[in-house]
Coordinates of C-alpha atoms in Angstrom, one line a residue:
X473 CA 0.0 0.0 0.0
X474 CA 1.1 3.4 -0.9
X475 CA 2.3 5.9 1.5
X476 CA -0.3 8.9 1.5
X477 CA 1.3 10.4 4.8
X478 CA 2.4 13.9 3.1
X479 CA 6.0 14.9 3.8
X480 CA 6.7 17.6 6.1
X481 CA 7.2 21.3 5.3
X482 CA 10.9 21.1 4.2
X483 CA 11.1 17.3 4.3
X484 CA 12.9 16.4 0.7
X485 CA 14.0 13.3 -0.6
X486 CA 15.7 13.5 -3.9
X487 CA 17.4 10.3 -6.1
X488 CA 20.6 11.0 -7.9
X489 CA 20.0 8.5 -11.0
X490 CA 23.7 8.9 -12.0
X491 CA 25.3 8.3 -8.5
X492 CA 22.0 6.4 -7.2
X493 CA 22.4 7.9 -3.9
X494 CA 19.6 10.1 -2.1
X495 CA 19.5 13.3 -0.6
X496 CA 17.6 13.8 2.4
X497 CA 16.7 16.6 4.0
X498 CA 14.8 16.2 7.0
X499 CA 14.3 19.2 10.4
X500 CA 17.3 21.0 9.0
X501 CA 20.0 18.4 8.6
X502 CA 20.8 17.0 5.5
X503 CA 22.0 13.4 4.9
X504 CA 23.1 11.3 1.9
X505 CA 22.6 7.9 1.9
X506 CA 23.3 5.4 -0.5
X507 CA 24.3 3.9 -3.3
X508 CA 20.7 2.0 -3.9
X509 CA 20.0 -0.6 -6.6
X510 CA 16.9 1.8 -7.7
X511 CA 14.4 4.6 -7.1
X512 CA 11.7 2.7 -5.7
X513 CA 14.4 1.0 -3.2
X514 CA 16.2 4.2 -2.4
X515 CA 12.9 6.4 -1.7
X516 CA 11.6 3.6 0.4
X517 CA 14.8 4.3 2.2
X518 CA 14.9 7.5 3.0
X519 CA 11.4 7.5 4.3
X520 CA 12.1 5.1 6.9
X521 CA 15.2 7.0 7.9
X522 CA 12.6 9.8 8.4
X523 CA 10.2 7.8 10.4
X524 CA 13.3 6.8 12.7
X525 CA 13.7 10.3 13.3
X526 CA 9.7 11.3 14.0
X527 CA 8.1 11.7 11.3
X528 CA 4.6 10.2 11.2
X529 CA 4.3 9.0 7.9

């Protein structure tokens, strides 16, 4: 089932499709994390290391 929790304000998750890394900025910090074998894997990622750091969704 699809996540339909929106992100917060500036949450941002953004894939590099050259490096296949991820940017994410979450409550002011930014984090890289990464490589990923693909998008899907990479976003699904970086959401959870949101949700480890409070975010509802």
């Amino acid at each position: 089932m699809p996540n339909t929790t929106p992100y917060e304000r500036d949450m941002r998750i953004i894939y590099d499709v050259l490096t296949k890394n991820v940017l994410v900025t979450f409550r002011g910090e930014i984090d890289m994390l990464g490589p990923f074998t693909d998008q899907k894997t990479a976003v699904d990622a970086a959401e959870d290391f949101c949700r480890r750091r409070g975010w509802a969704g």
